mmCIF file of C-alpha atoms in Angstrom:
data_model
loop_
_atom_site.group_PDB
_atom_site.id
_atom_site.type_symbol
_atom_site.label_atom_id
_atom_site.label_comp_id
_atom_site.label_asym_id
_atom_site.label_seq_id
_atom_site.Cartn_x
_atom_site.Cartn_y
_atom_site.Cartn_z
ATOM 1 C CA MET A 1 0.000 0.000 0.000
ATOM 2 C CA ARG A 2 1.253 3.458 -0.805
ATOM 3 C CA ASP A 3 2.215 5.754 2.068
ATOM 4 C CA PRO A 4 -0.429 8.428 2.788
ATOM 5 C CA VAL A 5 0.269 11.669 0.958
ATOM 6 C CA PRO A 6 -1.632 14.690 2.359
ATOM 7 C CA LEU A 7 -3.452 16.563 -0.366
ATOM 8 C CA ASP A 8 -3.189 20.204 0.536
ATOM 9 C CA PRO A 9 -4.526 22.863 -1.873
ATOM 10 C CA HIS A 10 -1.219 24.697 -1.531
ATOM 11 C CA ASP A 11 0.798 21.651 -2.629
ATOM 12 C CA VAL A 12 -0.790 21.418 -6.071
ATOM 13 C CA PRO A 13 -1.733 24.357 -8.315
ATOM 14 C CA LEU A 14 -5.465 25.071 -8.343
ATOM 15 C CA LEU A 15 -7.255 23.376 -11.200
ATOM 16 C CA ARG A 16 -8.252 25.624 -14.081
ATOM 17 C CA MET A 17 -11.986 25.072 -14.637
ATOM 18 C CA SER A 18 -12.268 25.895 -18.314
ATOM 19 C CA VAL A 19 -15.566 25.591 -20.167
ATOM 20 C CA SER A 20 -13.827 24.508 -23.353
ATOM 21 C CA ARG A 21 -10.355 23.142 -24.048
ATOM 22 C CA ASP A 22 -8.952 22.336 -27.462
ATOM 23 C CA GLY A 23 -5.760 20.765 -28.704
ATOM 24 C CA PRO A 24 -3.647 17.792 -27.610
ATOM 25 C CA GLY A 25 -2.024 19.693 -24.737
ATOM 26 C CA ALA A 26 -5.161 21.429 -23.488
ATOM 27 C CA TYR A 27 -5.271 19.464 -20.226
ATOM 28 C CA ASP A 28 -1.547 19.244 -19.516
ATOM 29 C CA ASP A 29 -1.880 21.795 -16.708
ATOM 30 C CA LEU A 30 -3.810 19.141 -14.765
ATOM 31 C CA LEU A 31 -0.886 16.705 -14.741
ATOM 32 C CA PRO A 32 0.396 17.796 -11.286
ATOM 33 C CA ALA A 33 -3.044 17.280 -9.738
ATOM 34 C CA LEU A 34 -3.437 13.909 -11.454
ATOM 35 C CA GLY A 35 -0.012 12.866 -10.230
ATOM 36 C CA ALA A 36 -0.840 13.890 -6.669
ATOM 37 C CA HIS A 37 -4.082 11.926 -6.808
ATOM 38 C CA ALA A 38 -2.298 8.848 -8.158
ATOM 39 C CA ALA A 39 0.195 8.989 -5.279
ATOM 40 C CA ALA A 40 -2.481 9.400 -2.602
ATOM 41 C CA ASN A 41 -4.596 6.935 -0.649
ATOM 42 C CA ALA A 42 -8.382 7.003 -0.448
ATOM 43 C CA ASP A 43 -8.284 7.827 3.282
ATOM 44 C CA ASP A 44 -6.013 10.850 2.842
ATOM 45 C CA ILE A 45 -7.320 14.246 3.914
ATOM 46 C CA GLY A 46 -9.037 15.974 1.012
ATOM 47 C CA TYR A 47 -8.840 12.929 -1.282
ATOM 48 C CA ARG A 48 -12.457 13.018 -2.413
ATOM 49 C CA GLU A 49 -12.492 16.785 -2.780
ATOM 50 C CA ARG A 50 -9.435 16.776 -5.027
ATOM 51 C CA ARG A 51 -10.875 13.949 -7.109
ATOM 52 C CA ASP A 52 -14.124 15.890 -7.486
ATOM 53 C CA GLU A 53 -12.098 18.862 -8.731
ATOM 54 C CA LEU A 54 -10.384 16.660 -11.294
ATOM 55 C CA VAL A 55 -13.704 15.251 -12.485
ATOM 56 C CA THR A 56 -15.102 18.773 -12.829
ATOM 57 C CA ALA A 57 -12.027 19.916 -14.728
ATOM 58 C CA PHE A 58 -12.323 17.068 -17.237
ATOM 59 C CA LEU A 59 -16.100 17.395 -17.732
ATOM 60 C CA PRO A 60 -15.709 19.362 -21.004
ATOM 61 C CA LEU A 61 -13.811 16.375 -22.390
ATOM 62 C CA VAL A 62 -16.612 13.988 -21.404
ATOM 63 C CA ARG A 63 -19.274 16.263 -22.887
ATOM 64 C CA ASN A 64 -17.418 16.543 -26.186
ATOM 65 C CA LEU A 65 -17.103 12.764 -26.419
ATOM 66 C CA ALA A 66 -20.750 12.273 -25.394
ATOM 67 C CA ARG A 67 -21.931 14.479 -28.257
ATOM 68 C CA ARG A 68 -20.013 12.248 -30.651
ATOM 69 C CA TYR A 69 -21.777 9.082 -29.502
ATOM 70 C CA ALA A 70 -25.218 10.383 -28.501
ATOM 71 C CA SER A 71 -28.333 9.691 -30.555
ATOM 72 C CA ASP A 72 -32.097 9.340 -30.101
ATOM 73 C CA GLY A 73 -32.159 11.635 -27.072
ATOM 74 C CA ASN A 74 -29.720 9.559 -24.998
ATOM 75 C CA ALA A 75 -27.113 12.319 -24.597
ATOM 76 C CA ASP A 76 -27.621 12.568 -20.824
ATOM 77 C CA ASP A 77 -27.228 8.806 -20.370
ATOM 78 C CA ILE A 78 -24.070 8.741 -22.491
ATOM 79 C CA GLU A 79 -22.624 11.663 -20.530
ATOM 80 C CA GLN A 80 -23.355 9.952 -17.199
ATOM 81 C CA VAL A 81 -21.699 6.769 -18.461
ATOM 82 C CA GLY A 82 -18.720 8.831 -19.587
ATOM 83 C CA ILE A 83 -18.421 10.424 -16.147
ATOM 84 C CA ILE A 84 -18.337 6.957 -14.578
ATOM 85 C CA GLY A 85 -15.559 6.018 -16.991
ATOM 86 C CA LEU A 86 -13.736 9.249 -16.154
ATOM 87 C CA ILE A 87 -13.873 8.562 -12.409
ATOM 88 C CA LYS A 88 -12.545 5.038 -12.921
ATOM 89 C CA ALA A 89 -9.763 6.339 -15.156
ATOM 90 C CA ILE A 90 -8.757 9.062 -12.691
ATOM 91 C CA ASP A 91 -8.600 6.530 -9.856
ATOM 92 C CA ARG A 92 -6.467 4.154 -11.973
ATOM 93 C CA TYR A 93 -4.260 6.850 -13.471
ATOM 94 C CA ASP A 94 -0.553 6.003 -13.592
ATOM 95 C CA PRO A 95 1.772 8.784 -14.836
ATOM 96 C CA GLU A 96 4.363 6.228 -15.958
ATOM 97 C CA LEU A 97 1.829 4.628 -18.299
ATOM 98 C CA SER A 98 0.733 7.959 -19.783
ATOM 99 C CA PRO A 99 3.938 9.610 -21.030
ATOM 100 C CA ARG A 100 2.084 11.511 -23.756
ATOM 101 C CA GLY A 101 -0.128 13.337 -21.292
ATOM 102 C CA PRO A 102 -3.467 12.686 -19.565
ATOM 103 C CA LEU A 103 -5.547 12.492 -22.745
ATOM 104 C CA SER A 104 -3.640 9.469 -24.050
ATOM 105 C CA TYR A 105 -5.064 7.491 -21.118
ATOM 106 C CA LEU A 106 -8.315 9.228 -20.186
ATOM 107 C CA VAL A 107 -9.846 9.476 -23.667
ATOM 108 C CA PRO A 108 -9.680 5.715 -24.462
ATOM 109 C CA SER A 109 -11.022 4.924 -20.987
ATOM 110 C CA VAL A 110 -14.018 7.257 -21.314
ATOM 111 C CA GLN A 111 -14.668 6.140 -24.888
ATOM 112 C CA GLY A 112 -14.501 2.500 -23.833
ATOM 113 C CA GLU A 113 -17.176 3.039 -21.183
ATOM 114 C CA MET A 114 -19.447 4.770 -23.704
ATOM 115 C CA LYS A 115 -18.920 2.063 -26.326
ATOM 116 C CA ARG A 116 -19.707 -0.701 -23.864
ATOM 117 C CA HIS A 117 -22.908 1.122 -22.957
ATOM 118 C CA LEU A 118 -23.952 1.458 -26.602
ATOM 119 C CA ARG A 119 -23.112 -2.156 -27.405
ATOM 120 C CA ASP A 120 -24.699 -3.725 -24.334
ATOM 121 C CA ARG A 121 -27.762 -1.590 -23.648
ATOM 122 C CA THR A 122 -30.246 -2.716 -26.279
ATOM 123 C CA TRP A 123 -33.241 -4.873 -25.411
ATOM 124 C CA SER A 124 -33.328 -8.084 -27.474
ATOM 125 C CA VAL A 125 -36.773 -9.314 -26.408
ATOM 126 C CA LYS A 126 -40.015 -7.648 -25.404
ATOM 127 C CA VAL A 127 -39.949 -6.849 -21.688
ATOM 128 C CA PRO A 128 -42.866 -5.288 -19.748
ATOM 129 C CA ARG A 129 -42.328 -1.576 -19.329
ATOM 130 C CA GLY A 130 -42.497 -1.736 -15.541
ATOM 131 C CA THR A 131 -39.878 -4.481 -15.397
ATOM 132 C CA LYS A 132 -37.673 -2.632 -17.864
ATOM 133 C CA GLU A 133 -37.840 0.557 -15.766
ATOM 134 C CA LEU A 134 -37.056 -1.399 -12.604
ATOM 135 C CA ALA A 135 -34.158 -3.139 -14.362
ATOM 136 C CA VAL A 136 -32.663 0.240 -15.240
ATOM 137 C CA ALA A 137 -33.219 1.422 -11.654
ATOM 138 C CA VAL A 138 -31.567 -1.742 -10.303
ATOM 139 C CA ASP A 139 -28.589 -1.203 -12.588
ATOM 140 C CA ARG A 140 -28.145 2.387 -11.387
ATOM 141 C CA ALA A 141 -28.733 1.483 -7.732
ATOM 142 C CA SER A 142 -26.139 -1.265 -8.036
ATOM 143 C CA THR A 143 -23.567 1.243 -9.274
ATOM 144 C CA ALA A 144 -24.417 3.698 -6.486
ATOM 145 C CA LEU A 145 -24.314 1.051 -3.746
ATOM 146 C CA THR A 146 -21.070 -0.387 -5.076
ATOM 147 C CA ASN A 147 -19.487 3.057 -4.702
ATOM 148 C CA GLU A 148 -20.957 3.479 -1.207
ATOM 149 C CA LEU A 149 -20.194 -0.005 0.121
ATOM 150 C CA GLY A 150 -16.961 -0.724 -1.706
ATOM 151 C CA ARG A 151 -18.419 -4.031 -2.939
ATOM 152 C CA SER A 152 -21.272 -5.329 -5.059
ATOM 153 C CA PRO A 153 -24.591 -4.987 -3.197
ATOM 154 C CA ARG A 154 -26.707 -7.925 -2.145
ATOM 155 C CA VAL A 155 -30.124 -8.414 -3.702
ATOM 156 C CA SER A 156 -31.730 -7.549 -0.360
ATOM 157 C CA GLU A 157 -29.773 -4.277 -0.245
ATOM 158 C CA LEU A 158 -30.946 -3.378 -3.739
ATOM 159 C CA ALA A 159 -34.520 -4.165 -2.719
ATOM 160 C CA THR A 160 -34.227 -1.946 0.351
ATOM 161 C CA ARG A 161 -32.729 0.935 -1.622
ATOM 162 C CA LEU A 162 -35.467 0.777 -4.274
ATOM 163 C CA GLU A 163 -38.267 -0.040 -1.793
ATOM 164 C CA VAL A 164 -39.323 -3.153 -3.716
ATOM 165 C CA THR A 165 -39.359 -6.862 -2.920
ATOM 166 C CA VAL A 166 -36.462 -9.262 -3.414
ATOM 167 C CA ASP A 167 -38.602 -11.068 -6.006
ATOM 168 C CA ASP A 168 -38.941 -7.824 -7.959
ATOM 169 C CA VAL A 169 -35.163 -7.351 -7.959
ATOM 170 C CA VAL A 170 -34.567 -10.925 -9.125
ATOM 171 C CA ASP A 171 -37.068 -10.412 -11.965
ATOM 172 C CA ALA A 172 -35.286 -7.190 -12.901
ATOM 173 C CA LEU A 173 -31.896 -8.919 -12.880
ATOM 174 C CA ASN A 174 -33.295 -11.599 -15.159
ATOM 175 C CA ALA A 175 -34.636 -8.864 -17.432
ATOM 176 C CA LEU A 176 -31.175 -7.326 -17.653
ATOM 177 C CA ASP A 177 -30.098 -10.499 -19.435
ATOM 178 C CA SER A 178 -32.414 -9.477 -22.277
ATOM 179 C CA TYR A 179 -29.907 -6.833 -23.248
ATOM 180 C CA GLN A 180 -27.677 -7.740 -26.163
ATOM 181 C CA THR A 181 -25.168 -6.162 -28.457
ATOM 182 C CA ARG A 182 -26.780 -3.931 -31.043
ATOM 183 C CA SER A 183 -25.653 -4.395 -34.637
ATOM 184 C CA LEU A 184 -23.161 -1.738 -35.629
ATOM 185 C CA ASP A 185 -24.413 -1.958 -39.211
ATOM 186 C CA VAL A 186 -27.946 -0.680 -38.497
ATOM 187 C CA SER A 187 -28.213 2.776 -40.058
ATOM 188 C CA ASP A 188 -29.974 5.775 -38.550
ATOM 189 C CA PRO A 189 -32.989 6.486 -40.808
ATOM 190 C CA VAL A 190 -32.437 10.240 -40.530
ATOM 191 C CA THR A 191 -28.664 10.673 -40.776
ATOM 192 C CA GLY A 192 -27.884 7.481 -42.689
ATOM 193 C CA THR A 193 -24.923 6.798 -40.397
ATOM 194 C CA SER A 194 -24.539 3.512 -38.565
ATOM 195 C CA LEU A 195 -23.696 3.000 -34.924
ATOM 196 C CA GLY A 196 -20.351 1.706 -36.135
ATOM 197 C CA ASP A 197 -19.712 5.094 -37.732
ATOM 198 C CA ARG A 198 -20.447 6.779 -34.413
ATOM 199 C CA VAL A 199 -18.317 4.381 -32.399
ATOM 200 C CA GLY A 200 -15.329 4.708 -34.708
ATOM 201 C CA SER A 201 -12.213 2.573 -34.652
ATOM 202 C CA GLU A 202 -11.691 -0.378 -32.343
ATOM 203 C CA ASP A 203 -9.507 -0.231 -29.249
ATOM 204 C CA ASP A 204 -8.412 -2.721 -26.600
ATOM 205 C CA THR A 205 -11.435 -2.040 -24.389
ATOM 206 C CA LEU A 206 -13.811 -3.504 -26.968
ATOM 207 C CA GLY A 207 -12.557 -7.019 -26.295
ATOM 208 C CA VAL A 208 -14.036 -6.705 -22.817
ATOM 209 C CA ALA A 209 -17.360 -5.537 -24.282
ATOM 210 C CA GLU A 210 -17.494 -8.520 -26.635
ATOM 211 C CA ILE A 211 -16.794 -10.937 -23.778
ATOM 212 C CA ARG A 212 -19.529 -9.324 -21.702
ATOM 213 C CA GLY A 213 -21.961 -9.618 -24.597
ATOM 214 C CA ASP A 214 -21.137 -13.306 -25.072
ATOM 215 C CA LEU A 215 -21.530 -13.931 -21.355
ATOM 216 C CA ARG A 216 -24.907 -12.178 -21.233
ATOM 217 C CA ARG A 217 -26.205 -14.336 -24.059
ATOM 218 C CA ALA A 218 -24.839 -17.475 -22.396
ATOM 219 C CA ILE A 219 -26.565 -16.617 -19.108
ATOM 220 C CA ALA A 220 -29.817 -15.828 -20.926
ATOM 221 C CA ALA A 221 -29.707 -19.308 -22.499
ATOM 222 C CA LEU A 222 -29.619 -21.054 -19.098
ATOM 223 C CA PRO A 223 -32.753 -22.633 -17.575
ATOM 224 C CA ASP A 224 -34.647 -20.258 -15.264
ATOM 225 C CA ARG A 225 -33.498 -21.848 -11.985
ATOM 226 C CA GLU A 226 -29.832 -22.042 -12.986
ATOM 227 C CA ARG A 227 -29.896 -18.452 -14.230
ATOM 228 C CA THR A 228 -31.492 -17.231 -11.001
ATOM 229 C CA VAL A 229 -28.926 -19.107 -8.889
ATOM 230 C CA LEU A 230 -26.027 -17.568 -10.827
ATOM 231 C CA LEU A 231 -27.483 -14.064 -10.544
ATOM 232 C CA LEU A 232 -27.962 -14.435 -6.800
ATOM 233 C CA ARG A 233 -24.511 -15.992 -6.310
ATOM 234 C CA PHE A 234 -22.331 -13.720 -8.428
ATOM 235 C CA TYR A 235 -24.358 -10.530 -8.891
ATOM 236 C CA GLY A 236 -26.236 -10.578 -5.578
ATOM 237 C CA ASN A 237 -23.226 -11.841 -3.576
ATOM 238 C CA GLN A 238 -25.448 -14.264 -1.641
ATOM 239 C CA THR A 239 -23.974 -17.378 -0.060
ATOM 240 C CA GLN A 240 -25.083 -20.832 -1.146
ATOM 241 C CA SER A 241 -26.964 -21.226 2.137
ATOM 242 C CA GLU A 242 -28.834 -17.964 1.575
ATOM 243 C CA ILE A 243 -29.712 -18.999 -1.974
ATOM 244 C CA GLY A 244 -30.919 -22.379 -0.726
ATOM 245 C CA GLN A 245 -33.258 -20.674 1.740
ATOM 246 C CA ARG A 246 -34.398 -18.300 -0.989
ATOM 247 C CA ILE A 247 -35.379 -20.991 -3.527
ATOM 248 C CA GLY A 248 -36.221 -23.774 -1.066
ATOM 249 C CA VAL A 249 -33.407 -26.276 -1.636
ATOM 250 C CA SER A 250 -30.391 -27.460 0.345
ATOM 251 C CA GLN A 251 -26.990 -25.782 0.246
ATOM 252 C CA MET A 252 -25.576 -28.932 -1.351
ATOM 253 C CA HIS A 253 -28.173 -28.740 -4.125
ATOM 254 C CA VAL A 254 -27.313 -25.086 -4.719
ATOM 255 C CA SER A 255 -23.663 -26.094 -5.042
ATOM 256 C CA ARG A 256 -24.590 -28.650 -7.702
ATOM 257 C CA LEU A 257 -26.742 -26.075 -9.525
ATOM 258 C CA VAL A 258 -23.858 -23.601 -9.577
ATOM 259 C CA THR A 259 -21.446 -26.253 -10.841
ATOM 260 C CA THR A 260 -23.883 -27.333 -13.558
ATOM 261 C CA SER A 261 -24.584 -23.730 -14.561
ATOM 262 C CA LEU A 262 -20.896 -22.900 -14.884
ATOM 263 C CA ALA A 263 -20.351 -26.016 -16.981
ATOM 264 C CA LEU A 264 -23.179 -24.928 -19.298
ATOM 265 C CA LEU A 265 -21.656 -21.469 -19.568
ATOM 266 C CA ARG A 266 -18.257 -22.912 -20.435
ATOM 267 C CA GLU A 267 -19.853 -25.106 -23.088
ATOM 268 C CA HIS A 268 -21.694 -22.111 -24.556
ATOM 269 C CA LEU A 269 -18.580 -19.950 -24.564
ATOM 270 C CA ASP A 270 -16.406 -22.832 -25.830
ATOM 271 C CA GLY A 271 -13.785 -22.211 -23.189
ATOM 272 C CA PRO A 272 -13.226 -21.966 -19.426
ATOM 273 C CA ALA A 273 -15.325 -19.240 -17.849
ATOM 274 C CA ASP A 274 -13.353 -16.750 -15.788
ATOM 275 C CA LEU A 275 -15.788 -16.467 -12.898
ATOM 276 C CA PRO A 276 -15.307 -16.163 -9.112
ATOM 277 C CA ASP A 277 -14.872 -19.341 -7.076
ATOM 278 C CA ALA A 278 -18.354 -20.574 -6.203
ATOM 279 C CA ALA A 279 -17.243 -23.259 -3.757
ATOM 280 C CA ALA A 280 -17.022 -20.892 -0.787
ATOM 281 C CA GLY A 281 -20.146 -19.832 1.058
#
């Protein structure tokens, strides 16, 4: 673990909050603040405040990228996704891996988050509107609770946050599996441009998106009980005993269901699935 590094406003030049920045070196003045953040620990004094300043300073970059990918009135969603990508990138920033300046690292990270959103967030089957809305709410609540708790939330915690039943959350999680990758060749009837034109060239982050898409389809192909068990085990972070109580079977039977489900996933993906160890719990 890195030694704590106090973040004092006098140690790093104040961030220049510009409405618009252009050019490859437009954000180079933020390098000292990024470097200080990279060297700090999350429990340092002023850590969150300095990160918030960095996020605010880079917002023009996110907005510019969001305009490039937005369509059909989803600009706000794309921008929010980009901000999430920006926060992740700032927290993972390593000056030694970004010798060409902050944009060489931040831009691909933000773009990758937006591209994953565009590729993954399309409904493949008809889902009741109420379930679809709850699924979106569950997805957002999961992100918020993960940030608050420092771990993935349990299904019961999602239910409490959204003031719904555990059954409702499970149904919503199952509905999320109805998302699939949207074809990049489908053209916009107004502009004539395809989603592929908007997304642009491939980068390393797209391999992750493709894997996620394959995994979603593999999970959707599972029988209902096996799919529910996997969602509760890996997404809901419930133990095998808790799942057994939830669906009315023994812990040993849950273990067999998990093993069978993972084997089916591996068969569907034609390779070993890189999933957490299900034996514990």
